[in-house]
Amino acid sequence: MAATRIYVPRETAAISVGADEVAIAIARHAKESGEKIEIIRNGSWGATWLEPMVEVVVDDKRIAYGNIEPADIPDLFKSGLLTGGKHAKRVGPTDEIPYLINQDRWTFWRCGLIDPLSIDDFTAHQGFTAVSKAFKSGPQPVIDMIKTSGLRGRGGAAFPAGIKWQTVADTDAEQKYITCNADEGDSGTFSDRILMESDPLALIEGMMIAGFAVGASRGYIYLRAEYPLTYSILMRAIVAAREAGWLGNDIQGSGFDFDVDVHLGAGSYVCGEETAMLESLEGKAGVVRYRPPLPAIEGLFGKPTIVNNVITLASVPNIVNLGGEKYAAYGVNRSTGTLAFQLAGNIKRGGLVEKAFGLTLREIIEDWGGGTASGRPIRAVQVGGPLGAYIPEDQLDTPLDYEAFLDIGAMLGHGGIVVFDDTVDMAQQARFAMEFCAIESCGKCTPCRIGSVRGVEIIDRMIADENRDENHELLLELCDTMEHASLCAMGGLTPLPVRSVLKYFAEDFAPSQEPQK
Amino acid sequence: MTTQPYDKQVASDIIAGFNARPEMLVQVLVAFVERFGWITDAAIRQLAAELNLSRADVHGVVSYYHDFRTSPPGKHVVKICEAEACQSMGSRELSKHAQKSLGVAMHESNDDVTLEPVYCLGNCACSPAIMVDGKTFGRVSTNRFDEIVASMDETR
Ligand SMILES: Cc1cc2nc3c(=O)[nH]c(=O)nc-3n(C[C@H](O)[C@H](O)[C@H](O)COP(=O)(O)O)c2cc1C
Ligand code: SF4
Ligand code: FES
Ligand code: FES
C-alpha cells in the first residue's frame, strides 16, 4: 500500500504554536503503529487561527484538522486520521473551508497547496510558465501588461508598478538592479512572510520577470532579521532554482542571465523605506536619501533600480499568465486587483485573506475574522501599520480601497488590520505612535527625530491632565510640523495615528475627568 | 545561543567569506552577532582594517542598527514583541511579567538572559508573540511564557 501523505506546515506562525512538535509526534506514532506515511512540510494556507493545521490526503482529497497539539495524535490515529476519520478537531475538506474558498486567490493560490521547496511541485502548478511566456513576448509587452493590470505597489505607497518599471527600462545603464523589499516592519502584517515561506519560487519568478522586462541581471531580496525561518526557506529555494537552471546564466536557453541574493536587515524599521533599504544594501546605516534622484534612475550603487514589495512582485507571474485585463477586472476604482489583508491582534480568526478591493472593513473583520478574540466589543482598528490611523467602530463600513481610506484620513498601506477591544487605552496608543517614531527615526531630520520625543512628552502631560487644552493645541501644531517638514513618511505619517486618537478617542486622554458627552 | 568568544581568525574567515567587500559590512556584522553574540571593540578595529573603512564608518553602522549589540548578551536572548497587534492582546502585561520572572529589566542582561523588546515578529495573528534564541513563539500567555523559559535551558 502506498504511504498516506500528511501535510504539516513549516511556516513561522504554525511552528510558533507547535507544528514541528506535531510533525514529530505524527512520525513517531506512525512508526510505532507500523503505518506507512509520508510527511510533507507545506507552507501555510493562511488560516492562521487553525494552526497547526494538519491535512491528510484521502482519495486525492485533502482533509484538514485544526489546532492540533502533539497530545492529540494518539487519539487522532485512533479516530482514523489516515482515512479522514471523524474527530472533534476535524475541520473537513480543505477545499470546502469557507475562510479559504471565499477568497480571491490571485497571488497566494499555491500557498499551502504545494511543497514550497520542490521545483517539480512548482512547475506542476504553472510555475515558471509566466517567465517562459515573457521570454517569448519580449520585454515591452510585459511592462504593458503590468500597466494594464493597474497593479500598484503593495509595500504601502501604492505607486503604479508599470510606471516604475517603464522608467527603469527607459534608463540606459550597463547594470540595473531588481530589489525586493521584504523588510515587512509594520505591526499586523505577515503576508510577505507567508508568501516567501509558502511559495518562495513565485517571488523568484516575479523578480526574474521584472529583471527581464527592464534589463536587470541581478536581484536582491532585503529580508528583515526577525524572519530566520523565511531566510532558510528562501536560500534553499534559490539553490534549488539554480540547480534546475532557473537562475544563473542563459536561463533555459533564453540568453537571459539573472541571479538573486538575500541580504538581512538588523532590526531597523526605517530600513523598509526604499532609499534607506538601498543604503543598507550598500552596507551602510539606513539613513533616508534625499529625492531626486529617484531609485528608478539612480538607485543601488547609483544604478537604475526597481524597488518593489514582495507581494507586488509575486503578483506579477499570474498577470503575465492570465493577462492584465483579468487582474484589472478585480477591485474597485483605482484600486485594481486583490490585496492580501492580514487580520491581526484581538481577532477570533486571524490570518491572511486575499480579496479583491472593495469589500468593507467590517465585512472582513466580521465575516472572516469573526469579531474579537476576547469576545468584547471592538473599539478601534488600526489599518496600515504603525503609521496608519486608528479607525473608530462607526467608520468600519468604509470600503477597502486606497482612495476611500485617504478620504477618511486613514491609509490601507500593506493591508494589516489590527483589532482592539474596548479595554484599550487609546491615549497609550497615541503615545506609542510617537515613541515608536522616536525609537526608529533615522535621525536625518529634526521634526522626526526631536519632534517625536516632544510628542511623547506632550502626551504624557495630557495623560497627567496638565494644561489639557494648551497641550492639545501644542500636539496638533507638532503634528503639522512633522507632516510638513519630514523627509520621509516615518516622521510625515506618525501624526496620522496620533490625530485619529485626538479626533475619535479624545476622552481617553484625561481619565480623571468625566467623559465628555 | 551557541556563540563563541571573539576570535580574530574566525572573524577574518567570516570577512573573507564576503570577499572583504566594504558594501557587505551590514551582512558581516549580522554574521558576527550570530557567531560572537555581540560586536566588540576589537571587531570594529578588525573590520575597519580588513574592509578598508575608517573606524568611525564602522562605528556609525554598528550604532545605527538595533541588532548590533555592543555589550555581551546573557546565555539566552528573550525578545518580547511590543508592537500594536501584540499590545492588543496584552503584551504590556507580558513584558511586565517577563521582567519580574526573569529578574531583569527590558534592555538589560544578566549572565543567564538578555531581555529586549522587538517591534513585530510577523506573528500578529498569534499575538502576543515572543522570540527566544531566534525561535518565534505565538499565543504566549504568562503561563506559557514560564514554560518556554523553563525549557530553554534544562540546566537552569
Ligand atoms: C518608514 C517606512 C517603512 C517602510 N517599510 C516598508 C516595508 O517594510 N516593506 C515595503 O515593501 N515597503 C515599505 N515602505 C515603502 C517603501 O518605501 C517603498 O514604497 C516600497 O518598497 C516600494 O515598493 P512597492 O511599490 O512595490 O510597494 C516603507 C516606507 C516607509 C516610509
Ligand atoms: S522623517 Fe525620520 S526617518 Fe524619515 S528621513 Fe527624516 S529622520 Fe529619517
Ligand atoms: S514634505 Fe516629505 S512628508 Fe511632506
Ligand atoms: S505585532 Fe507582535 S508579532 Fe506582529
XYZ file of C-alpha atoms and ligand atoms in Angstrom:
720
model
C 0.000 0.000 0.000
C 1.266 3.470 -0.845
C 2.196 5.724 2.034
C -0.511 8.138 3.171
C 0.520 11.737 2.599
C 0.204 14.130 5.527
C 0.842 17.865 5.263
C 2.209 19.732 8.282
C 3.151 23.382 7.699
C 6.705 24.583 8.024
C 5.733 28.200 8.446
C 6.622 30.599 11.241
C 3.146 31.045 12.739
C 2.324 27.330 12.630
C 5.686 26.445 14.142
C 5.275 29.164 16.762
C 2.312 27.235 18.096
C 3.826 23.759 17.816
C 3.772 22.474 14.203
C 7.258 20.938 14.463
C 6.332 19.008 17.583
C 3.143 17.848 15.866
C 5.113 16.592 12.845
C 7.460 14.680 15.144
C 4.573 13.183 17.116
C 2.857 12.031 13.916
C 6.039 10.444 12.583
C 6.705 8.686 15.874
C 3.176 7.398 16.267
C 3.068 6.105 12.683
C 6.347 4.316 13.178
C 5.237 2.690 16.422
C 1.959 1.547 14.930
C 3.561 0.424 11.657
C 1.550 2.800 9.461
C 3.151 3.942 6.237
C 3.015 7.721 5.940
C 4.869 10.482 4.152
C 5.014 13.888 5.855
C 5.202 16.881 3.538
C 6.103 20.215 5.059
C 3.989 22.672 3.091
C 3.680 26.367 3.756
C 0.520 27.820 5.218
C -2.879 28.381 3.647
C -3.074 31.452 5.841
C -5.909 30.299 8.095
C -3.596 31.050 10.984
C -6.316 30.640 13.629
C -6.430 26.914 12.715
C -2.678 26.405 13.070
C -1.182 23.976 13.480
C -3.412 22.668 10.688
C -2.694 19.133 9.582
C -4.024 17.733 6.321
C -4.331 14.103 5.319
C -4.718 13.073 1.704
C -7.593 10.610 1.324
C -8.574 9.578 -2.211
C -6.727 12.615 -3.585
C -8.720 14.910 -1.310
C -7.112 16.862 1.494
C -8.885 16.613 4.832
C -7.972 19.270 7.395
C -7.661 19.013 11.165
C -7.162 22.258 13.079
C -5.349 23.410 16.219
C -3.572 20.107 16.584
C -1.350 19.511 19.580
C 1.149 16.667 19.966
C -1.048 15.227 22.731
C -3.916 14.846 20.228
C -2.005 12.489 17.963
C -2.725 9.078 19.585
C -6.407 9.937 19.758
C -6.410 11.213 16.158
C -4.878 7.971 14.916
C -7.446 6.024 16.917
C -10.201 8.043 15.229
C -8.864 7.052 11.830
C -6.788 10.116 10.932
C -5.299 8.306 7.942
C -8.719 7.770 6.386
C -10.024 11.204 7.264
C -11.939 9.890 10.257
C -14.287 11.877 12.485
C -12.758 13.799 15.381
C -13.598 16.912 17.364
C -10.700 18.696 15.658
C -11.618 17.629 12.119
C -12.333 20.756 10.065
C -13.306 18.982 6.847
C -12.002 19.015 3.287
C -9.571 21.908 2.812
C -11.271 22.935 -0.403
C -14.516 23.444 1.483
C -13.242 25.719 4.271
C -15.272 28.952 3.838
C -12.454 31.154 5.167
C -10.299 29.952 2.259
C -12.676 29.312 -0.618
C -14.388 32.695 -0.359
C -11.123 34.489 -1.066
C -9.803 35.765 -4.409
C -6.506 33.966 -4.505
C -4.513 35.545 -7.293
C -1.125 35.792 -5.657
C -1.415 33.243 -2.851
C -3.110 30.413 -4.720
C -0.191 27.989 -4.389
C 0.386 28.824 -0.703
C -0.414 25.789 1.397
C -1.118 23.746 -1.707
C 2.420 22.863 -2.714
C 5.734 21.834 -1.224
C 7.468 25.232 -1.317
C 10.902 23.764 -1.940
C 10.005 21.366 -4.736
C 10.719 22.659 -8.235
C 8.611 19.754 -9.556
C 5.606 20.689 -7.455
C 6.022 24.335 -8.500
C 6.201 23.554 -12.218
C 3.311 21.109 -11.898
C 1.304 24.144 -10.719
C 2.150 26.556 -13.545
C 5.475 27.559 -12.047
C 7.818 29.343 -14.480
C 5.178 29.394 -17.232
C 4.949 33.185 -16.925
C 8.655 33.837 -17.260
C 8.773 31.465 -20.232
C 5.942 33.417 -21.796
C 7.829 36.658 -21.141
C 10.934 35.291 -22.861
C 8.807 34.711 -25.959
C 6.916 38.010 -25.916
C 9.922 40.262 -25.220
C 10.272 42.943 -22.504
C 7.933 45.761 -23.560
C 4.749 43.658 -23.807
C 5.408 42.512 -20.234
C 5.617 46.100 -18.996
C 2.455 46.915 -20.942
C 0.631 44.061 -19.235
C 1.653 45.353 -15.820
C 0.378 48.808 -16.783
C -2.917 47.344 -17.999
C -3.328 45.419 -14.765
C -3.244 48.662 -12.767
C -1.054 46.902 -10.188
C 0.076 49.356 -7.514
C 2.926 48.808 -5.098
C 1.845 46.715 -2.127
C 4.548 47.989 0.249
C 2.381 50.890 1.334
C 2.753 53.830 -1.031
C 0.635 52.225 -3.789
C 2.654 53.665 -6.658
C 1.809 52.118 -10.071
C 4.284 49.305 -10.725
C 4.129 49.597 -14.524
C 5.260 53.227 -14.480
C 8.198 52.414 -12.221
C 9.223 49.527 -14.474
C 8.975 51.720 -17.582
C 11.278 54.329 -16.035
C 13.932 51.736 -15.275
C 13.539 50.124 -18.703
C 13.945 53.510 -20.394
C 17.065 54.476 -18.428
C 20.246 53.327 -20.152
C 22.819 51.643 -17.957
C 25.150 48.684 -18.156
C 23.971 47.413 -14.797
C 20.480 47.649 -13.346
C 19.039 46.008 -10.248
C 15.821 44.444 -9.034
C 15.480 44.845 -5.289
C 12.704 43.197 -3.374
C 11.604 44.924 -0.206
C 10.985 42.122 2.288
C 11.507 44.273 5.371
C 7.840 43.915 6.397
C 8.158 46.035 9.507
C 4.525 47.040 10.003
C 2.831 45.589 13.028
C -0.128 43.487 11.952
C 1.453 42.349 8.702
C 2.824 38.979 7.697
C 1.702 38.484 4.097
C 5.244 38.834 2.708
C 6.409 36.219 5.157
C 3.633 33.744 4.355
C 4.281 34.139 0.635
C 8.032 33.672 0.981
C 7.679 30.667 3.261
C 4.852 29.032 1.312
C 5.717 29.835 -2.311
C 9.217 31.337 -2.475
C 9.645 30.429 -6.127
C 6.709 32.686 -7.034
C 8.705 35.647 -5.727
C 11.799 34.493 -7.562
C 9.794 34.131 -10.783
C 8.339 37.626 -10.296
C 11.823 39.072 -9.824
C 13.079 37.270 -12.940
C 10.218 38.712 -14.985
C 10.979 42.188 -13.630
C 14.647 41.713 -14.487
C 13.842 40.562 -17.985
C 11.382 43.419 -18.527
C 13.750 46.218 -17.507
C 17.103 44.693 -18.440
C 18.488 43.837 -14.998
C 20.579 40.758 -14.327
C 20.888 40.972 -10.540
C 18.308 40.784 -7.850
C 18.457 41.346 -4.103
C 15.910 40.418 -1.508
C 16.227 42.641 1.574
C 14.819 40.468 4.340
C 14.195 41.548 7.910
C 16.272 39.773 10.540
C 13.180 38.805 12.537
C 12.396 36.149 9.896
C 15.099 33.469 10.319
C 12.941 30.609 9.041
C 11.991 32.639 5.972
C 15.679 33.171 5.334
C 16.492 29.482 5.300
C 13.499 28.686 3.066
C 14.445 31.439 0.597
C 18.055 30.291 0.464
C 17.030 26.696 -0.204
C 14.586 27.788 -2.897
C 17.283 29.865 -4.607
C 19.707 26.939 -4.583
C 17.014 24.638 -5.998
C 16.211 27.156 -8.749
C 19.895 27.471 -9.649
C 20.327 23.709 -9.787
C 17.318 23.391 -12.056
C 18.673 26.074 -14.392
C 16.054 28.682 -13.486
C 18.621 31.122 -12.075
C 22.098 31.823 -13.415
C 23.394 32.387 -16.915
C 21.378 31.822 -20.073
C 18.258 30.695 -18.214
C 16.612 27.788 -20.051
C 18.439 28.779 -23.257
C 16.780 32.215 -23.325
C 20.051 34.126 -23.335
C 18.831 35.950 -20.192
C 21.086 35.964 -17.114
C 19.629 36.538 -13.674
C 20.560 35.685 -10.128
C 19.266 36.582 -6.679
C 20.923 37.164 -3.305
C 19.307 37.619 0.082
C 20.541 40.363 2.411
C 19.463 40.575 6.028
C 18.365 43.640 7.899
C 19.305 44.272 11.501
C 16.235 45.430 13.347
C 15.639 48.876 11.844
C 12.082 49.813 10.855
C 13.149 52.711 8.623
C 15.208 50.317 6.516
C 11.876 49.413 4.931
C 11.782 52.906 3.415
C 13.158 52.309 -0.040
C 16.163 54.626 -0.027
C 17.172 53.596 3.497
C 16.919 49.999 2.281
C 19.281 50.803 -0.590
C 21.746 52.361 1.853
C 21.557 49.238 3.983
C 22.070 47.021 0.913
C 25.229 49.047 0.263
C 26.460 48.151 3.738
C 25.736 51.497 5.357
C 23.492 52.899 8.081
C 19.878 53.012 6.925
C 19.629 56.771 6.599
C 16.981 58.008 4.172
C 18.236 59.662 0.961
C 17.034 62.939 -0.490
C 14.971 62.623 -3.654
C 15.537 63.235 -6.531
C 17.200 61.241 -7.894
C 14.577 58.520 -7.901
C 15.861 54.997 -7.237
C 14.488 54.067 -10.667
C 17.141 56.368 -12.139
C 19.930 56.279 -9.552
C 19.293 53.533 -7.037
C 21.537 50.778 -5.722
C 25.210 51.736 -6.229
C 23.900 54.645 -8.289
C 22.330 52.386 -10.924
C 18.706 52.247 -12.127
C 16.879 50.108 -9.610
C 13.439 48.679 -9.145
C 12.314 48.623 -5.544
C 9.175 46.569 -5.164
C 7.459 44.875 -2.287
C 7.278 41.059 -2.105
C 3.564 40.958 -2.916
C 3.907 43.377 -5.840
C 6.492 41.090 -7.421
C 4.721 37.850 -6.554
C 1.521 39.134 -8.178
C 3.322 39.520 -11.499
C 3.524 35.898 -12.724
C -0.246 35.467 -12.808
C -0.676 38.831 -14.524
C 1.643 37.597 -17.251
C -0.103 34.213 -17.332
C -3.682 35.476 -17.374
C -3.322 38.998 -18.755
C -3.503 42.481 -17.249
C -7.212 42.875 -18.054
C -8.068 39.841 -15.977
C -6.324 41.322 -12.951
C -7.842 44.760 -13.536
C -11.295 43.177 -13.505
C -10.877 42.625 -9.757
C -11.220 45.520 -7.362
C -12.802 48.963 -7.483
C -11.862 52.373 -8.898
C -8.119 52.858 -8.997
C -7.608 50.001 -6.542
C -7.487 47.184 -9.047
C -6.788 43.570 -8.274
C -6.502 41.952 -4.889
C -4.880 42.807 -1.602
C -3.611 40.299 0.925
C -5.377 41.561 4.021
C -3.984 40.405 7.316
C -6.276 40.000 10.295
C -4.278 40.506 13.447
C -4.349 41.396 17.097
C -7.535 40.895 19.072
C -9.378 38.873 16.442
C -11.008 35.468 16.694
C -9.946 34.119 13.307
C -6.667 35.822 12.498
C -4.846 35.093 9.285
C -4.407 36.055 5.669
C -7.349 36.952 3.468
C -6.581 37.750 -0.172
C -9.610 39.586 -1.540
C -10.441 41.955 -4.349
C -10.535 45.565 -3.127
C -13.973 46.950 -2.373
C -15.471 44.945 0.464
C -15.793 46.853 3.697
C -13.548 46.748 6.695
C -16.482 45.491 8.740
C -17.157 42.629 6.340
C -13.623 41.361 6.524
C -13.421 41.721 10.312
C -16.774 40.058 10.916
C -17.187 37.558 8.068
C -13.625 36.317 8.118
C -12.318 37.457 11.472
C -15.402 36.556 13.500
C -15.010 39.607 15.751
C -12.650 39.983 18.663
C -10.776 37.106 20.283
C -11.815 38.372 23.697
C -15.486 38.433 22.713
C -15.684 42.063 23.807
C -16.863 44.918 21.564
C -14.449 46.398 19.013
C -13.253 49.861 19.995
C -10.624 50.695 17.383
C -8.966 49.167 14.359
C -5.528 50.228 13.204
C -5.114 49.661 9.491
C -1.848 50.055 7.578
C 0.765 49.526 10.273
C 2.184 51.875 12.929
C 1.816 54.892 10.616
C -1.852 54.106 9.958
C -4.872 55.712 11.582
C -6.982 54.193 14.360
C -10.444 53.774 12.930
C -13.446 54.015 15.260
C -16.278 51.500 15.203
C -18.666 53.797 13.301
C -16.285 54.001 10.322
C -15.945 50.255 9.835
C -18.226 50.393 6.816
C -15.518 52.129 4.778
C -14.705 50.108 1.660
C -11.222 48.677 1.455
C -9.938 50.895 -1.337
C -6.806 53.095 -1.227
C -8.673 56.316 -2.051
C -11.668 55.643 0.201
C -9.240 55.260 3.091
C -7.438 58.503 2.239
C -10.849 60.202 2.258
C -11.404 59.304 5.913
C -7.865 60.342 6.874
C -6.599 56.773 7.058
C -4.486 54.507 4.891
C -4.530 50.919 3.715
C -0.768 50.564 3.481
C 0.415 46.972 3.382
C -3.022 45.669 4.394
C -2.514 44.969 8.071
C -5.717 45.118 10.150
C -5.177 45.218 13.908
C -8.277 44.978 16.075
C -8.552 46.355 19.633
C -11.398 45.686 22.013
C -12.938 48.154 24.474
C -10.268 47.617 27.117
C -7.735 49.573 25.041
C -6.386 52.851 26.390
C -6.160 54.972 23.251
C -4.012 57.647 24.904
C -1.376 54.946 25.330
C -1.714 54.033 21.654
C -1.125 57.653 20.625
C 1.841 57.803 22.947
C 3.240 54.622 21.421
C 2.988 56.059 17.900
C 5.268 58.930 18.928
C 7.519 56.669 20.986
C 7.949 54.265 18.075
C 8.926 57.172 15.824
C 11.473 58.288 18.409
C 12.929 54.781 18.636
C 13.069 54.170 14.903
C 13.819 57.617 13.418
C 16.863 57.506 11.150
C 17.827 60.845 12.622
C 18.230 62.799 9.421
C 15.585 65.431 10.057
C 14.685 67.314 13.218
C 10.862 67.177 13.115
C 11.013 63.406 13.179
C 13.978 62.883 15.495
C 13.191 65.587 18.054
C 9.510 66.118 17.308
C 8.648 62.562 18.229
C 10.378 62.894 21.602
C 8.446 66.120 22.245
C 5.298 64.310 21.186
C 5.766 61.691 23.882
C 6.334 64.407 26.491
C 3.246 66.365 25.476
C 1.081 63.250 25.532
C 2.441 62.351 28.952
C 1.387 65.768 30.213
C -2.051 65.315 28.683
C -2.411 61.941 30.344
C -1.369 63.564 33.639
C -4.066 66.168 32.936
C -1.742 69.189 32.982
C -2.960 72.153 30.907
C -5.044 69.862 28.841
C -6.304 72.315 26.187
C -2.958 74.005 25.752
C -1.180 70.695 25.278
C -3.833 69.502 22.888
C -3.119 72.575 20.713
C 0.617 72.035 21.043
C 0.276 68.440 19.915
C -1.715 69.463 16.843
C 0.935 72.048 15.945
C 3.642 69.446 16.367
C 1.728 67.124 14.050
C 1.600 69.924 11.453
C 5.345 70.441 11.676
C 6.126 66.740 11.409
C 3.818 66.387 8.429
C 5.262 69.321 6.545
C 8.934 69.181 7.328
C 9.820 65.485 7.466
C 11.824 63.964 4.668
C 10.049 60.616 4.643
C 6.808 59.073 5.797
C 8.244 57.969 9.155
C 8.060 61.494 10.510
C 5.464 62.513 7.951
C 2.834 59.930 8.836
C 3.384 59.363 12.557
C 0.845 62.178 13.111
C -1.808 60.075 11.360
C -2.467 57.632 14.224
C -1.964 60.437 16.757
C -4.509 62.713 15.093
C -7.002 59.878 14.786
C -6.817 59.302 18.529
C -7.269 63.025 19.227
C -10.225 63.135 16.889
C -12.117 59.999 17.799
C -10.881 58.921 21.226
C -10.016 62.203 22.974
C -11.860 61.118 26.117
C -9.030 58.673 26.880
C -6.566 61.488 27.478
C -7.941 62.643 30.768
C -9.234 59.640 32.641
C -9.572 61.784 35.760
C -12.315 63.839 34.130
C -15.829 62.816 33.371
C -16.020 61.545 29.799
C -17.354 64.345 27.596
C -20.676 63.601 26.048
C 22.529 30.651 21.951
C 25.579 28.894 20.738
C 28.011 31.738 20.411
C 31.747 31.730 20.953
C 34.155 34.325 22.334
C 35.546 36.766 19.812
C 38.291 35.141 17.768
C 40.392 37.052 15.295
C 40.907 34.144 12.923
C 37.218 33.179 12.852
C 36.354 36.833 12.269
C 38.823 37.011 9.420
C 37.313 33.913 7.845
C 33.818 35.434 8.056
C 35.053 38.638 6.408
C 36.796 36.599 3.696
C 33.538 34.710 3.149
C 32.087 38.030 1.992
C 35.186 38.665 -0.170
C 36.156 41.516 2.166
C 33.851 43.845 0.253
C 33.048 47.014 2.219
C 29.466 47.030 0.900
C 28.952 43.761 2.785
C 29.583 45.443 6.151
C 25.988 45.054 7.388
C 25.975 41.389 6.384
C 29.342 40.776 8.073
C 28.055 42.414 11.262
C 24.942 40.210 11.172
C 27.241 37.185 10.912
C 29.432 38.482 13.770
C 26.452 38.857 16.109
C 25.272 35.392 15.135
C 28.711 33.927 15.893
C 30.028 36.024 18.774
C 26.817 37.362 20.301
C 27.937 40.999 20.180
C 30.271 43.479 18.494
C 33.463 44.073 20.452
C 35.880 46.981 20.040
C 38.373 44.519 18.609
C 35.807 43.542 15.986
C 35.323 47.152 14.972
C 39.087 47.652 14.622
C 39.482 44.478 12.624
C 36.531 45.288 10.338
C 37.913 48.748 9.635
C 41.318 47.305 8.751
C 40.132 44.380 6.648
C 37.306 46.181 4.819
C 39.393 49.287 4.251
C 36.975 51.574 6.092
C 37.556 54.127 8.825
C 36.793 53.087 12.365
C 34.249 55.904 12.536
C 32.471 54.453 9.487
C 32.194 51.041 11.075
C 31.180 52.513 14.396
C 28.477 54.577 12.691
C 26.926 51.479 11.156
C 27.199 49.459 14.360
C 25.480 52.137 16.413
C 22.695 52.654 13.851
C 21.196 49.160 13.928
C 19.328 47.880 16.991
C 20.621 44.329 16.481
C 24.322 45.186 16.671
C 24.811 44.857 20.400
C 27.936 46.374 21.890
C 27.770 44.574 25.216
C 27.698 40.833 25.816
C 24.253 39.252 25.992
C 23.207 36.638 28.523
C 23.257 32.962 27.634
C 19.731 33.318 26.240
C 18.076 36.178 24.428
C 14.367 36.707 25.047
C 12.569 39.250 22.879
C 9.025 40.330 23.616
C 7.015 41.834 20.796
C 5.799 45.231 21.943
C 4.170 46.365 18.700
C 0.486 47.181 18.268
C -1.032 43.798 17.401
C 0.637 42.220 20.407
C -0.350 45.207 22.566
C -3.971 44.464 21.693
C -3.503 41.003 23.191
C -1.746 42.010 26.383
C 1.949 42.344 25.519
C 2.318 45.187 28.020
C 1.337 42.825 30.836
C 3.523 40.093 29.331
C 6.543 42.411 29.357
C 5.909 43.242 32.996
C 5.588 39.568 33.821
C 8.787 38.744 31.924
C 10.808 41.373 33.756
C 9.585 40.094 37.076
C 10.004 36.402 36.404
C 13.413 36.735 34.718
C 14.641 39.315 37.202
C 15.973 41.671 34.526
C 14.629 44.934 33.173
C 13.860 45.442 29.498
C 17.061 46.126 27.510
C 19.128 44.555 30.276
C 21.085 41.360 30.750
C 22.385 39.142 33.457
C 24.641 36.132 32.840
C 21.696 33.981 32.042
C 19.392 36.088 29.944
C 19.019 39.256 27.913
C 15.551 40.797 27.679
C 14.717 43.024 24.730
C 11.650 44.477 23.069
C 11.075 43.757 19.393
C 8.672 45.533 17.092
C 6.742 42.840 15.304
C 7.791 39.279 14.626
C 5.312 38.857 11.769
C 3.303 36.574 14.020
C 0.495 39.035 14.697
C -2.309 36.514 14.106
C -0.904 34.598 17.101
C -0.355 37.566 19.406
C 1.249 38.046 21.791
C 4.469 36.732 20.304
C 7.987 36.342 21.630
C 11.304 35.133 20.272
C 13.662 33.038 22.349
C 17.149 32.379 20.992
C 15.957 33.003 17.455
C 12.795 30.892 17.650
C 9.373 32.531 17.454
C 6.516 31.539 19.771
C 2.885 32.596 19.475
C -0.205 32.804 21.726
C 2.087 33.384 24.679
C 0.122 33.645 27.905
C 2.068 34.299 31.078
C 1.850 30.583 31.900
C 3.146 29.600 28.503
C 5.907 32.186 28.872
C 7.077 30.491 32.049
C 7.026 27.079 30.351
C 9.030 28.319 27.373
C 11.584 29.945 29.631
C 11.852 26.849 31.786
C 12.570 24.692 28.753
C 15.100 26.982 27.082
C 17.824 25.546 29.199
C 17.488 22.296 31.120
C 20.362 23.286 33.406
C 18.771 26.491 34.602
C 9.221 54.195 7.354
C 8.855 53.376 6.149
C 8.874 51.993 6.214
C 8.552 51.220 5.100
N 8.595 49.861 5.217
C 8.334 49.103 4.129
C 8.414 47.687 4.219
O 8.722 47.126 5.270
N 8.152 46.954 3.108
C 7.825 47.563 1.909
O 7.626 46.870 0.921
N 7.723 48.893 1.812
C 7.979 49.669 2.880
N 7.916 51.036 2.761
C 7.573 51.605 1.445
C 8.819 51.716 0.571
O 9.440 52.963 0.805
C 8.502 51.640 -0.922
O 7.450 52.496 -1.208
C 8.129 50.258 -1.412
O 9.063 49.308 -1.013
C 8.060 50.256 -2.917
O 7.580 49.005 -3.389
P 6.112 48.851 -3.961
O 5.912 49.988 -4.927
O 6.099 47.531 -4.634
O 5.202 48.941 -2.811
C 8.210 51.836 3.879
C 8.171 53.232 3.822
C 8.487 53.996 4.929
C 8.441 55.489 4.814
S 11.346 61.572 8.639
Fe 12.520 60.484 10.236
S 13.037 58.501 9.337
Fe 12.415 59.862 7.637
S 14.324 60.818 6.926
Fe 13.525 62.177 8.481
S 14.521 61.500 10.402
Fe 14.780 59.860 8.896
S 7.473 67.014 2.578
Fe 8.008 64.945 2.898
S 6.387 64.204 4.005
Fe 5.688 66.070 3.303
S 2.865 42.912 16.415
Fe 3.716 41.329 17.573
S 4.167 39.835 16.102
Fe 3.444 41.495 14.879
